Amino acid sequence: MCYNSPPGKDVLTLLKSTFVLMQIHSSCSLKPYNTFGIDLPAAQLVRLMDEEELAPIGDLAQGTAPRVLGGGSNILLTHELKDLIVKNELKGINLLEENEQHTWLEVKAGEVWHDFVMYAIAQNLGGIENLALIPGCVGAAPIQNIGAYGVEVRQTIDEVIAWHWEEQRYLSFKNEDCRFGYRDSIFKREMKDRLIITSVVFRLDKVHCLNTSYGAVQQQLEIMGVSEASVKSVAEAVMAIRRSKLPDPKTLGNAGSFFKNPTITRQQFDSLCAHHPDLPSYPASEGQVKIPAGWLIENCGWKGYREGAVGVHEKQALVLVNYGGAKGADLYQLSEKILRSVLEKFDITLEREVNIW
Ligand SMILES: Cc1cc2nc3c(=O)[nH]c(=O)nc-3n(C[C@H](O)[C@H](O)[C@H](O)COP(=O)(O)OP(=O)(O)OC[C@H]3O[C@@H](n4cnc5c(N)ncnc54)[C@H](O)[C@@H]3O)c2cc1C
């Protein structure tokens, strides 16, 4: 097997007894591998392209679980990493089954998420069109149950297949085993850092049930002159909205929403409304109330704030940005200040959506 080298200083080639040849990159910069564009080195990085390499990689990590990297669009690097990093580049889409209503596809974890959305649309398969243009890889999608414009990926996931580093075997998680929640799943909790997701089985719709409930999607379809929406036109509307609202990591380092939208009790919401009658809210489960974190942050005066190379995006207060050459620790400090000010003003503790490494 012959692999392309990412930018790095030393490349050490290992031949394992299982006849699997891998390239391990030492002291390699992670800058091209995270959308914040933070320049920190990894002690060792291996690009996983073949599942036969899983057991040898587990051996190489010597009892500790390696860190798994997808597209690097939901991580903030704050320090030099000593752990073995596995860049998931497993590729392939297989048709498993179909009937009159649905098609089941097994998608390897290293496939680019947006490319998969486009593949589904080209096959006229529905269910993930609202999730177009979310950066990252398919393997990370179940981890925080990616969501946008009224749809969460859990609605289409049938099964998640993963390799358990310690037990050295595959595990299968049916949809109900994944314990999906808002930006949450078992992979962020009990199974965190124990396994690598190798593929995801999606059940996509042949008979479409389009979700255009978001006002912005409806408006965009009108602007586009669409009278009868399709999976393709919904995806195009979502892409147009995202391009107009969110900074492109290729030009401005960011990881999308830095914080989750907090959920508070009805009682807390009512007492906050006494001081902030314009506080927006959405119903959440168990009679609770969800508040847009962006509104809280904006109302603490952070929107458009800049401090050296780090800042809060001028159009979207939920997005922290790297103007160039920022340190991850500076972005983390900024997030701390935001957390504190929201707590002081609203008595609400924000939770980071981005994974801190
Ligand atoms: C501009 C922008 C817009 C965004 N918009 C949205 C949005 O609308 N909705 C949304 O939900 N998210 C959004 N995100 C966040 C991000 O795109 C998603 O969380 C995405 O799923 C992350 O994928 P990734 O491959 O880049 O994961 P990474 O950042 O590489 O990894 C994220 C976490 O998952 C783990 N991980 C990754 N792959 C695997 C695997 N195969 N097995 C085990 N663990 C793994 C990593 O160890 C890490 O802890 C946005 C990000 C950006 C930059």
mmCIF file of C-alpha atoms and ligand atoms in Angstrom:
data_model
loop_
_atom_site.group_PDB
_atom_site.id
_atom_site.type_symbol
_atom_site.label_atom_id
_atom_site.label_comp_id
_atom_site.label_asym_id
_atom_site.label_seq_id
_atom_site.Cartn_x
_atom_site.Cartn_y
_atom_site.Cartn_z
ATOM 1 C CA MET A 1 0.000 0.000 0.000
ATOM 2 C CA CYS A 2 1.276 3.450 -0.765
ATOM 3 C CA TYR A 3 -0.116 6.518 0.992
ATOM 4 C CA ASN A 4 0.295 10.216 0.281
ATOM 5 C CA SER A 5 2.102 12.102 3.015
ATOM 6 C CA PRO A 6 0.506 15.024 4.834
ATOM 7 C CA PRO A 7 2.846 17.936 5.554
ATOM 8 C CA GLY A 8 5.230 16.755 8.262
ATOM 9 C CA LYS A 9 8.866 16.456 9.157
ATOM 10 C CA ASP A 10 9.555 12.782 9.728
ATOM 11 C CA VAL A 11 7.796 9.832 8.181
ATOM 12 C CA LEU A 12 8.356 6.454 9.742
ATOM 13 C CA THR A 13 7.043 3.402 7.895
ATOM 14 C CA LEU A 14 5.987 0.411 9.955
ATOM 15 C CA LEU A 15 5.499 -3.102 8.715
ATOM 16 C CA LYS A 16 3.294 -5.100 11.086
ATOM 17 C CA SER A 17 3.241 -8.881 11.386
ATOM 18 C CA THR A 18 -0.283 -8.890 9.929
ATOM 19 C CA PHE A 19 1.265 -7.675 6.634
ATOM 20 C CA VAL A 20 -0.401 -4.290 6.990
ATOM 21 C CA LEU A 21 1.837 -1.439 5.916
ATOM 22 C CA MET A 22 1.169 1.930 7.515
ATOM 23 C CA GLN A 23 2.815 5.299 7.453
ATOM 24 C CA ILE A 24 3.082 7.117 10.733
ATOM 25 C CA HIS A 25 3.807 10.829 10.478
ATOM 26 C CA SER A 26 5.780 12.317 13.351
ATOM 27 C CA SER A 27 5.827 15.974 14.447
ATOM 28 C CA CYS A 28 3.247 16.828 11.836
ATOM 29 C CA SER A 29 1.400 20.187 11.856
ATOM 30 C CA LEU A 30 -2.345 19.861 12.410
ATOM 31 C CA LYS A 31 -3.064 23.237 10.764
ATOM 32 C CA PRO A 32 -4.496 21.732 7.550
ATOM 33 C CA TYR A 33 -6.616 19.341 9.613
ATOM 34 C CA ASN A 34 -8.741 21.741 11.698
ATOM 35 C CA THR A 35 -11.136 24.408 10.426
ATOM 36 C CA PHE A 36 -10.024 26.899 13.100
ATOM 37 C CA GLY A 37 -6.618 26.701 11.392
ATOM 38 C CA ILE A 38 -4.735 26.326 14.691
ATOM 39 C CA ASP A 39 -1.090 25.468 14.106
ATOM 40 C CA LEU A 40 -0.065 22.863 16.664
ATOM 41 C CA PRO A 41 1.927 19.688 16.079
ATOM 42 C CA ALA A 42 0.812 16.110 16.623
ATOM 43 C CA ALA A 43 3.433 13.745 17.966
ATOM 44 C CA GLN A 44 2.127 10.995 15.666
ATOM 45 C CA LEU A 45 -0.580 10.928 13.010
ATOM 46 C CA VAL A 46 -1.713 7.946 10.963
ATOM 47 C CA ARG A 47 -4.107 8.127 7.998
ATOM 48 C CA LEU A 48 -6.566 5.248 8.190
ATOM 49 C CA MET A 49 -7.566 4.060 4.722
ATOM 50 C CA ASP A 50 -8.096 0.356 5.294
ATOM 51 C CA GLU A 51 -9.943 -1.336 8.154
ATOM 52 C CA GLU A 52 -7.210 -3.991 8.327
ATOM 53 C CA GLU A 53 -5.098 -1.291 9.961
ATOM 54 C CA LEU A 54 -7.383 -0.949 12.986
ATOM 55 C CA ALA A 55 -5.845 -3.710 15.115
ATOM 56 C CA PRO A 56 -2.227 -2.664 14.397
ATOM 57 C CA ILE A 57 -3.123 0.964 15.176
ATOM 58 C CA GLY A 58 -4.616 -0.190 18.497
ATOM 59 C CA ASP A 59 -1.330 -2.021 19.251
ATOM 60 C CA LEU A 60 0.652 1.053 18.341
ATOM 61 C CA ALA A 61 -1.316 3.203 20.772
ATOM 62 C CA GLN A 62 -0.094 0.858 23.527
ATOM 63 C CA GLY A 63 -3.238 0.525 25.581
ATOM 64 C CA THR A 64 -4.524 4.080 25.238
ATOM 65 C CA ALA A 65 -7.290 4.906 22.782
ATOM 66 C CA PRO A 66 -6.006 6.983 19.869
ATOM 67 C CA ARG A 67 -7.727 10.309 19.120
ATOM 68 C CA VAL A 68 -9.875 10.178 16.014
ATOM 69 C CA LEU A 69 -9.922 13.059 13.578
ATOM 70 C CA GLY A 70 -12.505 13.533 10.835
ATOM 71 C CA GLY A 71 -12.684 16.879 9.041
ATOM 72 C CA GLY A 72 -11.528 18.777 12.160
ATOM 73 C CA SER A 73 -14.572 21.090 11.985
ATOM 74 C CA ASN A 74 -15.713 20.581 15.562
ATOM 75 C CA ILE A 75 -12.478 20.683 17.545
ATOM 76 C CA LEU A 76 -10.366 23.392 19.152
ATOM 77 C CA LEU A 77 -6.696 22.517 19.573
ATOM 78 C CA THR A 78 -5.377 24.108 22.753
ATOM 79 C CA HIS A 79 -2.106 22.248 23.326
ATOM 80 C CA GLU A 80 0.480 20.030 21.675
ATOM 81 C CA LEU A 81 -0.915 16.502 21.368
ATOM 82 C CA LYS A 82 1.121 13.539 22.571
ATOM 83 C CA ASP A 83 -1.531 10.902 21.723
ATOM 84 C CA LEU A 84 -1.599 8.952 18.488
ATOM 85 C CA ILE A 85 -4.013 10.690 16.099
ATOM 86 C CA VAL A 86 -5.956 8.661 13.569
ATOM 87 C CA LYS A 87 -7.188 10.621 10.554
ATOM 88 C CA ASN A 88 -10.199 8.665 9.338
ATOM 89 C CA GLU A 89 -10.078 8.325 5.559
ATOM 90 C CA LEU A 90 -12.174 5.168 5.099
ATOM 91 C CA LYS A 91 -14.161 5.598 1.875
ATOM 92 C CA GLY A 92 -17.072 3.915 0.144
ATOM 93 C CA ILE A 93 -20.864 3.875 -0.174
ATOM 94 C CA ASN A 94 -22.671 0.516 -0.441
ATOM 95 C CA LEU A 95 -26.310 -0.137 -1.241
ATOM 96 C CA LEU A 96 -27.522 -2.624 1.388
ATOM 97 C CA GLU A 97 -31.242 -2.921 0.748
ATOM 98 C CA GLU A 98 -34.228 -1.148 -0.746
ATOM 99 C CA ASN A 99 -37.997 -1.362 -0.861
ATOM 100 C CA GLU A 100 -40.684 0.884 -2.318
ATOM 101 C CA GLN A 101 -40.286 3.551 0.362
ATOM 102 C CA HIS A 102 -36.670 3.412 1.515
ATOM 103 C CA THR A 103 -33.069 2.743 0.556
ATOM 104 C CA TRP A 104 -30.453 1.610 3.095
ATOM 105 C CA LEU A 105 -26.896 2.781 2.405
ATOM 106 C CA GLU A 106 -23.770 1.912 4.371
ATOM 107 C CA VAL A 107 -21.403 4.867 4.188
ATOM 108 C CA LYS A 108 -17.793 4.663 5.329
ATOM 109 C CA ALA A 109 -16.848 7.139 8.044
ATOM 110 C CA GLY A 110 -14.199 9.036 6.049
ATOM 111 C CA GLU A 111 -16.622 10.141 3.319
ATOM 112 C CA VAL A 112 -17.130 13.920 3.298
ATOM 113 C CA TRP A 113 -20.587 14.641 4.734
ATOM 114 C CA HIS A 114 -21.651 17.207 2.108
ATOM 115 C CA ASP A 115 -20.497 14.926 -0.746
ATOM 116 C CA PHE A 116 -22.740 12.213 0.680
ATOM 117 C CA VAL A 117 -25.687 14.661 0.836
ATOM 118 C CA MET A 118 -25.072 15.502 -2.840
ATOM 119 C CA TYR A 119 -24.835 11.772 -3.684
ATOM 120 C CA ALA A 120 -28.201 11.130 -1.990
ATOM 121 C CA ILE A 121 -29.816 14.036 -3.859
ATOM 122 C CA ALA A 122 -28.430 12.789 -7.179
ATOM 123 C CA GLN A 123 -30.187 9.449 -6.432
ATOM 124 C CA ASN A 124 -33.365 11.428 -5.525
ATOM 125 C CA LEU A 125 -33.162 10.097 -1.948
ATOM 126 C CA GLY A 126 -34.552 12.320 0.793
ATOM 127 C CA GLY A 127 -33.989 12.894 4.498
ATOM 128 C CA ILE A 128 -30.663 14.730 4.712
ATOM 129 C CA GLU A 129 -31.202 17.641 2.270
ATOM 130 C CA ASN A 130 -31.573 20.159 5.152
ATOM 131 C CA LEU A 131 -28.112 19.102 6.372
ATOM 132 C CA ALA A 132 -26.340 20.163 3.170
ATOM 133 C CA LEU A 133 -23.031 22.004 3.523
ATOM 134 C CA ILE A 134 -22.355 20.981 7.138
ATOM 135 C CA PRO A 135 -18.569 20.496 7.162
ATOM 136 C CA GLY A 136 -16.903 17.288 8.312
ATOM 137 C CA CYS A 137 -17.046 13.559 7.702
ATOM 138 C CA VAL A 138 -19.862 11.007 7.846
ATOM 139 C CA GLY A 139 -18.277 9.257 10.871
ATOM 140 C CA ALA A 140 -18.644 12.355 13.040
ATOM 141 C CA ALA A 141 -22.279 13.015 12.096
ATOM 142 C CA PRO A 142 -23.798 10.658 14.717
ATOM 143 C CA ILE A 143 -21.436 11.855 17.461
ATOM 144 C CA GLN A 144 -23.132 15.190 18.055
ATOM 145 C CA ASN A 145 -26.256 14.220 16.067
ATOM 146 C CA ILE A 146 -25.682 17.017 13.572
ATOM 147 C CA GLY A 147 -28.683 19.165 12.899
ATOM 148 C CA ALA A 148 -29.821 22.189 10.937
ATOM 149 C CA TYR A 149 -33.019 23.818 9.684
ATOM 150 C CA GLY A 150 -35.394 21.579 11.622
ATOM 151 C CA VAL A 151 -33.720 18.221 10.850
ATOM 152 C CA GLU A 152 -31.334 16.051 12.880
ATOM 153 C CA VAL A 153 -29.277 13.248 11.396
ATOM 154 C CA ARG A 154 -30.724 10.753 13.890
ATOM 155 C CA GLN A 155 -33.939 10.754 11.828
ATOM 156 C CA THR A 156 -32.097 8.882 9.060
ATOM 157 C CA ILE A 157 -29.577 6.734 10.960
ATOM 158 C CA ASP A 158 -30.383 3.033 11.119
ATOM 159 C CA GLU A 159 -27.107 1.753 12.574
ATOM 160 C CA VAL A 160 -23.632 2.920 13.550
ATOM 161 C CA ILE A 161 -20.713 0.491 13.230
ATOM 162 C CA ALA A 162 -17.586 1.111 15.280
ATOM 163 C CA TRP A 163 -14.317 -0.548 16.252
ATOM 164 C CA HIS A 164 -13.694 -0.758 20.006
ATOM 165 C CA TRP A 165 -9.989 -0.042 20.586
ATOM 166 C CA GLU A 166 -9.613 -1.945 23.841
ATOM 167 C CA GLU A 167 -11.810 -4.933 23.021
ATOM 168 C CA GLN A 168 -10.380 -5.075 19.463
ATOM 169 C CA ARG A 169 -13.725 -5.877 17.862
ATOM 170 C CA TYR A 170 -16.577 -4.256 15.983
ATOM 171 C CA LEU A 171 -19.679 -3.066 17.818
ATOM 172 C CA SER A 172 -23.019 -2.273 16.237
ATOM 173 C CA PHE A 173 -25.331 0.436 17.623
ATOM 174 C CA LYS A 174 -28.892 0.432 16.351
ATOM 175 C CA ASN A 175 -30.588 3.851 16.299
ATOM 176 C CA GLU A 176 -32.129 3.415 19.766
ATOM 177 C CA ASP A 177 -28.738 2.317 21.226
ATOM 178 C CA CYS A 178 -27.169 5.622 20.122
ATOM 179 C CA ARG A 179 -29.239 7.593 22.690
ATOM 180 C CA PHE A 180 -29.441 10.582 20.419
ATOM 181 C CA GLY A 181 -30.314 13.965 21.912
ATOM 182 C CA TYR A 182 -29.819 17.589 20.946
ATOM 183 C CA ARG A 183 -26.151 17.673 19.793
ATOM 184 C CA ASP A 184 -25.666 14.555 21.887
ATOM 185 C CA SER A 185 -25.309 10.768 21.713
ATOM 186 C CA ILE A 186 -23.757 7.819 23.532
ATOM 187 C CA PHE A 187 -20.568 8.550 21.532
ATOM 188 C CA LYS A 188 -20.113 11.810 23.482
ATOM 189 C CA ARG A 189 -20.782 10.035 26.768
ATOM 190 C CA GLU A 190 -20.197 6.388 27.771
ATOM 191 C CA MET A 191 -18.413 5.551 24.507
ATOM 192 C CA LYS A 192 -16.346 8.740 24.315
ATOM 193 C CA ASP A 193 -12.727 8.044 23.267
ATOM 194 C CA ARG A 194 -13.288 4.271 23.339
ATOM 195 C CA LEU A 195 -14.050 3.612 19.713
ATOM 196 C CA ILE A 196 -13.752 4.739 16.155
ATOM 197 C CA ILE A 197 -16.882 4.862 14.027
ATOM 198 C CA THR A 198 -16.072 3.026 10.793
ATOM 199 C CA SER A 199 -19.401 3.305 8.959
ATOM 200 C CA VAL A 200 -22.961 4.545 9.313
ATOM 201 C CA VAL A 201 -26.060 2.894 7.822
ATOM 202 C CA PHE A 202 -28.653 5.437 6.641
ATOM 203 C CA ARG A 203 -32.260 4.763 5.774
ATOM 204 C CA LEU A 204 -33.174 7.370 3.176
ATOM 205 C CA ASP A 205 -36.605 8.121 1.721
ATOM 206 C CA LYS A 206 -37.726 7.354 -1.809
ATOM 207 C CA VAL A 207 -41.069 8.947 -0.926
ATOM 208 C CA HIS A 208 -40.082 12.417 0.205
ATOM 209 C CA CYS A 209 -41.300 14.169 3.307
ATOM 210 C CA LEU A 210 -39.726 17.630 2.937
ATOM 211 C CA ASN A 211 -39.185 19.829 5.971
ATOM 212 C CA THR A 212 -39.506 23.497 5.007
ATOM 213 C CA SER A 213 -40.862 24.597 8.386
ATOM 214 C CA TYR A 214 -37.989 27.023 8.945
ATOM 215 C CA GLY A 215 -39.065 30.501 7.822
ATOM 216 C CA ALA A 216 -35.667 31.179 6.246
ATOM 217 C CA VAL A 217 -35.937 28.043 4.061
ATOM 218 C CA GLN A 218 -39.436 29.004 2.892
ATOM 219 C CA GLN A 219 -38.314 32.557 2.095
ATOM 220 C CA GLN A 220 -35.279 31.322 0.176
ATOM 221 C CA LEU A 221 -37.419 28.922 -1.882
ATOM 222 C CA GLU A 222 -39.661 31.883 -2.754
ATOM 223 C CA ILE A 223 -36.648 33.997 -3.749
ATOM 224 C CA MET A 224 -35.525 31.095 -5.950
ATOM 225 C CA GLY A 225 -38.991 31.028 -7.556
ATOM 226 C CA VAL A 226 -39.631 27.419 -6.480
ATOM 227 C CA SER A 227 -43.355 26.626 -6.372
ATOM 228 C CA GLU A 228 -43.020 22.857 -5.820
ATOM 229 C CA ALA A 229 -40.056 22.020 -3.583
ATOM 230 C CA SER A 230 -37.862 18.926 -4.128
ATOM 231 C CA VAL A 231 -34.933 17.444 -2.185
ATOM 232 C CA LYS A 232 -32.659 19.271 -4.622
ATOM 233 C CA SER A 233 -34.298 22.696 -4.268
ATOM 234 C CA VAL A 234 -34.452 22.407 -0.456
ATOM 235 C CA ALA A 235 -30.713 21.578 -0.375
ATOM 236 C CA GLU A 236 -30.012 24.526 -2.687
ATOM 237 C CA ALA A 237 -32.045 26.853 -0.461
ATOM 238 C CA VAL A 238 -30.181 25.624 2.642
ATOM 239 C CA MET A 239 -26.830 26.079 0.885
ATOM 240 C CA ALA A 240 -27.710 29.642 -0.167
ATOM 241 C CA ILE A 241 -28.742 30.560 3.404
ATOM 242 C CA ARG A 242 -25.621 29.003 4.915
ATOM 243 C CA ARG A 243 -23.309 30.754 2.432
ATOM 244 C CA SER A 244 -24.895 34.123 3.250
ATOM 245 C CA LYS A 245 -24.807 33.675 7.045
ATOM 246 C CA LEU A 246 -21.824 31.573 8.053
ATOM 247 C CA PRO A 247 -18.147 32.333 7.523
ATOM 248 C CA ASP A 248 -16.335 29.895 5.226
ATOM 249 C CA PRO A 249 -13.527 28.238 7.235
ATOM 250 C CA LYS A 250 -11.345 28.404 4.109
ATOM 251 C CA THR A 251 -11.253 32.204 4.445
ATOM 252 C CA LEU A 252 -11.952 32.720 8.185
ATOM 253 C CA GLY A 253 -11.041 30.019 10.717
ATOM 254 C CA ASN A 254 -14.050 28.826 12.741
ATOM 255 C CA ALA A 255 -15.872 25.706 13.923
ATOM 256 C CA GLY A 256 -19.485 26.794 13.409
ATOM 257 C CA SER A 257 -21.541 27.235 16.584
ATOM 258 C CA PHE A 258 -19.168 27.282 19.522
ATOM 259 C CA PHE A 259 -21.899 26.807 22.162
ATOM 260 C CA LYS A 260 -25.070 24.716 22.393
ATOM 261 C CA ASN A 261 -28.450 26.381 22.828
ATOM 262 C CA PRO A 262 -29.212 26.036 26.568
ATOM 263 C CA THR A 263 -32.385 24.466 27.921
ATOM 264 C CA ILE A 264 -33.906 26.037 31.038
ATOM 265 C CA THR A 265 -36.967 25.385 33.194
ATOM 266 C CA ARG A 266 -40.265 27.170 32.478
ATOM 267 C CA GLN A 267 -39.958 28.854 35.913
ATOM 268 C CA GLN A 268 -36.481 30.232 35.122
ATOM 269 C CA PHE A 269 -37.715 31.387 31.721
ATOM 270 C CA ASP A 270 -40.680 33.254 33.253
ATOM 271 C CA SER A 271 -38.479 35.068 35.775
ATOM 272 C CA LEU A 272 -35.943 35.999 33.030
ATOM 273 C CA CYS A 273 -38.794 37.344 30.866
ATOM 274 C CA ALA A 274 -39.687 39.818 33.616
ATOM 275 C CA HIS A 275 -36.350 41.592 32.892
ATOM 276 C CA HIS A 276 -35.981 40.623 29.222
ATOM 277 C CA PRO A 277 -39.454 40.557 27.650
ATOM 278 C CA ASP A 278 -37.973 40.034 24.166
ATOM 279 C CA LEU A 279 -36.109 36.818 25.187
ATOM 280 C CA PRO A 280 -36.707 34.354 22.311
ATOM 281 C CA SER A 281 -37.510 30.710 23.098
ATOM 282 C CA TYR A 282 -38.515 27.356 21.619
ATOM 283 C CA PRO A 283 -40.341 24.529 23.355
ATOM 284 C CA ALA A 284 -38.030 21.721 24.526
ATOM 285 C CA SER A 285 -38.756 18.273 25.972
ATOM 286 C CA GLU A 286 -40.326 17.751 29.416
ATOM 287 C CA GLY A 287 -41.946 21.199 29.466
ATOM 288 C CA GLN A 288 -38.567 22.948 29.360
ATOM 289 C CA VAL A 289 -37.601 25.903 27.202
ATOM 290 C CA LYS A 290 -34.713 26.253 24.752
ATOM 291 C CA ILE A 291 -33.030 29.658 24.394
ATOM 292 C CA PRO A 292 -30.850 30.667 21.401
ATOM 293 C CA ALA A 293 -27.292 30.966 22.768
ATOM 294 C CA GLY A 294 -26.512 33.474 19.990
ATOM 295 C CA TRP A 295 -29.142 35.875 21.383
ATOM 296 C CA LEU A 296 -27.695 35.616 24.920
ATOM 297 C CA ILE A 297 -24.144 36.242 23.673
ATOM 298 C CA GLU A 298 -25.220 39.133 21.450
ATOM 299 C CA ASN A 299 -27.093 40.704 24.358
ATOM 300 C CA CYS A 300 -23.930 40.593 26.437
ATOM 301 C CA GLY A 301 -22.341 42.791 23.749
ATOM 302 C CA TRP A 302 -19.996 40.208 22.178
ATOM 303 C CA LYS A 303 -21.142 40.250 18.556
ATOM 304 C CA GLY A 304 -18.326 41.593 16.355
ATOM 305 C CA TYR A 305 -15.905 41.740 19.333
ATOM 306 C CA ARG A 306 -12.238 41.360 18.433
ATOM 307 C CA GLU A 307 -9.190 40.835 20.642
ATOM 308 C CA GLY A 308 -5.980 40.437 18.608
ATOM 309 C CA ALA A 309 -6.343 37.420 16.331
ATOM 310 C CA VAL A 310 -9.515 36.052 17.941
ATOM 311 C CA GLY A 311 -13.074 37.337 17.920
ATOM 312 C CA VAL A 312 -16.808 36.807 17.691
ATOM 313 C CA HIS A 313 -18.223 36.828 14.166
ATOM 314 C CA GLU A 314 -19.889 40.097 13.164
ATOM 315 C CA LYS A 315 -22.989 38.386 11.706
ATOM 316 C CA GLN A 316 -23.353 35.423 14.063
ATOM 317 C CA ALA A 317 -22.533 35.741 17.780
ATOM 318 C CA LEU A 318 -22.401 31.951 18.217
ATOM 319 C CA VAL A 319 -19.347 31.668 15.986
ATOM 320 C CA LEU A 320 -15.855 32.368 17.364
ATOM 321 C CA VAL A 321 -13.250 33.132 14.718
ATOM 322 C CA ASN A 322 -9.518 33.043 14.106
ATOM 323 C CA TYR A 323 -8.517 36.146 12.116
ATOM 324 C CA GLY A 324 -5.149 34.492 11.415
ATOM 325 C CA GLY A 325 -2.376 33.097 13.573
ATOM 326 C CA ALA A 326 -4.537 32.746 16.712
ATOM 327 C CA LYS A 327 -3.636 30.312 19.442
ATOM 328 C CA GLY A 328 -6.271 27.773 20.483
ATOM 329 C CA ALA A 329 -5.709 28.792 24.103
ATOM 330 C CA ASP A 330 -6.713 32.402 23.213
ATOM 331 C CA LEU A 331 -9.949 31.201 21.636
ATOM 332 C CA TYR A 332 -10.586 29.077 24.712
ATOM 333 C CA GLN A 333 -10.000 32.100 26.980
ATOM 334 C CA LEU A 334 -12.440 34.149 24.908
ATOM 335 C CA SER A 335 -15.033 31.371 25.268
ATOM 336 C CA GLU A 336 -14.459 31.462 29.052
ATOM 337 C CA LYS A 337 -15.137 35.212 29.150
ATOM 338 C CA ILE A 338 -18.332 34.748 27.135
ATOM 339 C CA LEU A 339 -19.474 31.925 29.437
ATOM 340 C CA ARG A 340 -18.891 34.104 32.512
ATOM 341 C CA SER A 341 -20.708 37.144 31.143
ATOM 342 C CA VAL A 342 -23.770 35.099 30.086
ATOM 343 C CA LEU A 343 -23.830 33.491 33.539
ATOM 344 C CA GLU A 344 -23.618 36.882 35.256
ATOM 345 C CA LYS A 345 -26.280 38.562 33.126
ATOM 346 C CA PHE A 346 -28.766 35.714 32.622
ATOM 347 C CA ASP A 347 -27.822 33.097 35.250
ATOM 348 C CA ILE A 348 -27.502 30.551 32.432
ATOM 349 C CA THR A 349 -24.448 28.297 32.057
ATOM 350 C CA LEU A 350 -23.587 27.768 28.399
ATOM 351 C CA GLU A 351 -22.121 24.449 27.274
ATOM 352 C CA ARG A 352 -19.464 24.274 24.566
ATOM 353 C CA GLU A 353 -20.472 22.390 21.431
ATOM 354 C CA VAL A 354 -16.901 22.321 20.121
ATOM 355 C CA ASN A 355 -14.623 19.544 21.434
ATOM 356 C CA ILE A 356 -11.621 20.943 23.310
ATOM 357 C CA TRP A 357 -8.396 19.023 22.559
HETATM 358 C C1 LIG B 1 -18.854 26.579 9.242
HETATM 359 C C2 LIG B 1 -19.377 25.437 10.103
HETATM 360 C C3 LIG B 1 -20.723 25.194 10.175
HETATM 361 C C4 LIG B 1 -21.229 24.153 10.971
HETATM 362 N N1 LIG B 1 -22.573 23.938 11.004
HETATM 363 C C5 LIG B 1 -23.078 22.922 11.747
HETATM 364 C C6 LIG B 1 -24.485 22.685 11.769
HETATM 365 O O1 LIG B 1 -25.270 23.358 11.114
HETATM 366 N N2 LIG B 1 -24.938 21.673 12.537
HETATM 367 C C7 LIG B 1 -24.097 20.877 13.261
HETATM 368 O O2 LIG B 1 -24.594 19.960 13.939
HETATM 369 N N3 LIG B 1 -22.767 21.073 13.246
HETATM 370 C C8 LIG B 1 -22.225 22.061 12.502
HETATM 371 N N4 LIG B 1 -20.871 22.284 12.482
HETATM 372 C C9 LIG B 1 -19.989 21.434 13.300
HETATM 373 C C10 LIG B 1 -19.331 20.258 12.518
HETATM 374 O O3 LIG B 1 -19.390 20.463 11.147
HETATM 375 C C11 LIG B 1 -19.988 18.925 12.856
HETATM 376 O O4 LIG B 1 -19.946 18.683 14.245
HETATM 377 C C12 LIG B 1 -19.324 17.750 12.119
HETATM 378 O O5 LIG B 1 -20.088 16.581 12.289
HETATM 379 C C13 LIG B 1 -17.901 17.495 12.599
HETATM 380 O O6 LIG B 1 -17.333 16.563 11.706
HETATM 381 P P1 LIG B 1 -15.768 16.376 11.596
HETATM 382 O O7 LIG B 1 -15.541 15.195 10.716
HETATM 383 O O8 LIG B 1 -15.117 17.622 11.172
HETATM 384 O O9 LIG B 1 -15.393 16.017 13.096
HETATM 385 P P2 LIG B 1 -14.039 16.403 13.886
HETATM 386 O O10 LIG B 1 -14.045 17.849 14.173
HETATM 387 O O11 LIG B 1 -12.860 15.843 13.189
HETATM 388 O O12 LIG B 1 -14.272 15.589 15.236
HETATM 389 C C14 LIG B 1 -15.267 15.989 16.140
HETATM 390 C C15 LIG B 1 -15.313 14.978 17.299
HETATM 391 O O13 LIG B 1 -15.753 13.713 16.818
HETATM 392 C C16 LIG B 1 -14.737 12.710 17.019
HETATM 393 N N5 LIG B 1 -14.735 11.878 15.798
HETATM 394 C C17 LIG B 1 -14.690 12.312 14.514
HETATM 395 N N6 LIG B 1 -14.795 11.257 13.682
HETATM 396 C C18 LIG B 1 -14.887 10.144 14.453
HETATM 397 C C19 LIG B 1 -15.017 8.751 14.189
HETATM 398 N N7 LIG B 1 -15.054 8.255 12.937
HETATM 399 N N8 LIG B 1 -15.097 7.903 15.239
HETATM 400 C C20 LIG B 1 -15.065 8.356 16.528
HETATM 401 N N9 LIG B 1 -14.929 9.667 16.847
HETATM 402 C C21 LIG B 1 -14.847 10.541 15.812
HETATM 403 C C22 LIG B 1 -13.453 13.461 17.224
HETATM 404 O O14 LIG B 1 -12.547 12.699 18.012
HETATM 405 C C23 LIG B 1 -13.928 14.722 17.909
HETATM 406 O O15 LIG B 1 -14.089 14.482 19.282
HETATM 407 C C24 LIG B 1 -20.336 23.323 11.697
HETATM 408 C C25 LIG B 1 -18.949 23.565 11.614
HETATM 409 C C26 LIG B 1 -18.476 24.606 10.819
HETATM 410 C C27 LIG B 1 -16.985 24.831 10.717
#
